[in-house]
Short mmCIF file of C-alpha atoms in Angstrom, two decimals:
data_model
loop_
_atom_site.label_atom_id
_atom_site.label_comp_id
_atom_site.label_asym_id
_atom_site.label_seq_id
_atom_site.Cartn_x
_atom_site.Cartn_y
_atom_site.Cartn_z
CA UNK H 1 122.35 98.60 154.82
CA UNK H 2 121.94 99.99 151.32
CA UNK H 3 119.06 98.78 149.17
CA UNK H 4 120.14 96.75 146.16
CA UNK H 5 118.78 98.22 142.93
CA UNK H 6 119.23 96.85 139.41
CA UNK H 7 119.30 99.56 136.75
CA UNK H 8 118.47 99.13 133.10
CA UNK H 9 120.75 100.68 130.48
CA UNK H 10 118.25 103.43 129.68
CA UNK H 11 118.64 104.90 133.18
CA UNK H 12 122.43 104.91 132.85
CA UNK H 13 122.25 106.54 129.43
CA UNK H 14 119.87 109.20 130.77
CA UNK H 15 122.36 109.96 133.54
CA UNK H 16 125.47 110.28 131.40
CA UNK H 17 123.82 112.14 128.52
CA UNK H 18 121.44 114.23 130.64
CA UNK H 19 118.56 113.27 128.32
CA UNK H 20 115.50 115.39 128.94
CA UNK H 21 113.23 114.94 130.79
CA UNK H 22 114.85 111.82 132.27
CA UNK H 23 118.29 113.12 133.26
CA UNK H 24 117.33 114.62 136.63
CA UNK H 25 115.68 111.51 138.11
CA UNK H 26 118.58 109.38 136.84
CA UNK H 27 121.02 111.80 138.49
CA UNK H 28 119.12 111.53 141.77
CA UNK H 29 119.39 107.73 141.60
CA UNK H 30 123.15 107.92 141.09
CA UNK H 31 123.41 110.44 143.93
CA UNK H 32 121.62 108.02 146.28
CA UNK H 33 124.18 105.42 145.20
CA UNK H 34 127.06 107.81 145.88
CA UNK H 35 125.67 108.59 149.35
CA UNK H 36 125.46 104.87 150.16
CA UNK H 37 121.65 104.81 150.41
CA UNK H 38 121.39 102.34 147.54
CA UNK H 39 123.80 100.01 145.75
CA UNK H 40 123.39 99.99 141.98
CA UNK H 41 123.72 96.80 139.95
CA UNK H 42 124.04 96.60 136.20
CA UNK H 43 124.35 93.70 133.79
CA UNK H 44 127.53 93.23 131.79
CA UNK H 45 125.29 92.93 128.72
CA UNK H 46 124.27 96.59 129.16
CA UNK H 47 127.79 97.95 128.82
CA UNK H 48 127.87 97.52 125.03
CA UNK H 49 124.56 99.32 124.57
CA UNK H 50 125.57 102.10 126.92
CA UNK H 51 128.87 102.60 125.09
CA UNK H 52 127.20 102.56 121.68
CA UNK H 53 124.56 105.17 122.53
CA UNK H 54 126.63 107.44 124.80
CA UNK H 55 129.42 107.52 122.18
CA UNK H 56 127.05 109.33 119.82
CA UNK H 57 126.72 112.10 122.41
CA UNK H 58 130.23 112.26 123.85
CA UNK H 59 132.62 110.59 121.37
CA UNK H 60 134.82 107.52 121.80
CA UNK H 61 137.41 108.73 124.36
CA UNK H 62 134.92 110.41 126.67
CA UNK H 63 132.64 107.38 126.51
CA UNK H 64 135.49 105.06 127.53
CA UNK H 65 135.89 107.30 130.61
CA UNK H 66 132.15 106.96 131.23
CA UNK H 67 132.43 103.16 131.11
CA UNK H 68 135.38 103.24 133.50
CA UNK H 69 133.48 105.53 135.88
CA UNK H 70 130.44 103.28 135.62
CA UNK H 71 132.46 100.23 136.66
CA UNK H 72 133.58 102.11 139.78
CA UNK H 73 130.05 103.29 140.66
CA UNK H 74 128.15 100.04 140.18
CA UNK H 75 128.35 96.33 140.73
CA UNK H 76 128.32 94.57 137.38
CA UNK H 77 126.71 91.15 137.20
CA UNK H 78 127.62 88.65 134.53
CA UNK H 79 125.58 87.47 131.62
CA UNK H 80 126.30 83.79 131.21
CA UNK H 81 124.73 80.85 129.46
CA UNK H 82 122.54 80.38 132.54
CA UNK H 83 121.03 83.88 132.24
CA UNK H 84 120.46 83.45 128.51
CA UNK H 85 118.69 80.12 129.05
CA UNK H 86 116.58 81.70 131.79
CA UNK H 87 115.75 84.61 129.47
CA UNK H 88 114.34 82.16 126.95
CA UNK H 89 111.88 80.93 129.61
CA UNK H 90 110.80 84.29 131.12
CA UNK H 91 107.83 84.98 128.84
CA UNK H 92 109.00 88.51 128.07
CA UNK H 93 108.19 90.08 124.69
CA UNK H 94 111.50 91.97 124.58
CA UNK H 95 114.41 89.51 124.69
CA UNK H 96 116.96 92.11 125.81
CA UNK H 97 114.78 92.99 128.81
CA UNK H 98 114.37 89.29 129.50
CA UNK H 99 118.16 89.00 129.71
CA UNK H 100 118.28 92.00 132.04
CA UNK H 101 115.64 90.40 134.23
CA UNK H 102 117.53 87.10 134.30
CA UNK H 103 120.63 88.97 135.48
CA UNK H 104 118.60 90.75 138.14
CA UNK H 105 117.33 87.40 139.42
CA UNK H 106 120.90 86.42 140.36
CA UNK H 107 121.21 89.25 142.92
CA UNK H 108 120.33 88.14 146.44
CA UNK H 109 118.15 90.63 148.30
CA UNK H 110 117.41 92.81 145.28
CA UNK H 111 114.76 95.42 146.11
CA UNK H 112 113.81 96.64 142.65
CA UNK H 113 114.56 97.05 138.98
CA UNK H 114 114.65 100.61 137.63
CA UNK H 115 113.79 101.16 133.98
CA UNK H 116 111.79 103.45 131.77
CA UNK H 117 110.27 100.38 130.07
CA UNK H 118 108.04 99.11 132.87
CA UNK H 119 105.58 97.50 130.42
CA UNK H 120 108.33 95.16 129.23
CA UNK H 121 108.69 93.80 132.79
CA UNK H 122 105.02 93.00 133.40
CA UNK H 123 105.88 89.36 134.23
CA UNK H 124 108.54 90.35 136.76
CA UNK H 125 108.43 88.88 140.25
CA UNK H 126 110.75 91.71 141.33
CA UNK H 127 109.31 95.19 141.92
CA UNK H 128 109.83 97.40 138.84
CA UNK H 129 109.82 101.20 138.94
CA UNK H 130 110.69 104.14 136.77
CA UNK H 131 113.39 106.24 138.44
CA UNK H 132 110.76 108.92 139.16
CA UNK H 133 108.40 106.49 140.88
CA UNK H 134 111.19 104.86 142.85
CA UNK H 135 112.31 108.27 144.13
CA UNK H 136 108.73 109.00 145.24
CA UNK H 137 108.69 105.78 147.28
CA UNK H 138 112.02 106.71 148.89
CA UNK H 139 110.68 110.15 149.83
CA UNK H 140 107.55 108.56 151.30
CA UNK H 141 109.70 106.20 153.39
CA UNK H 142 112.17 108.87 154.53
CA UNK H 143 109.38 111.34 155.29
#
């Protein structure tokens, strides 16, 4: 069974824009998803940010294709009043990350959150990794 992994918007943006030096690890994460080794989850709240930033790199039409592709590659979890209220209680300094964390909490059996902003998740009860560090743990497990 594939590991359930929640990805922050920064990892998605790195993947679709091939931002250096983060593009390669992000690509490896998406490849693991494609091979069925992991199942990627993303919050609906991230889609706006992803569109806004990726559009600056690729333009409107290409970015709409990116969003469509993203919806096929990931499971998207909702951001409802419940997640917002939870985010207010999480004791996170960054409110957007608190919302992301609240969305991640709704996923049963979630293994980890992947982000480049680990420091913003210091109060997380879920394991938090950068894509690079997560890939190292996978290599250690798989030998």
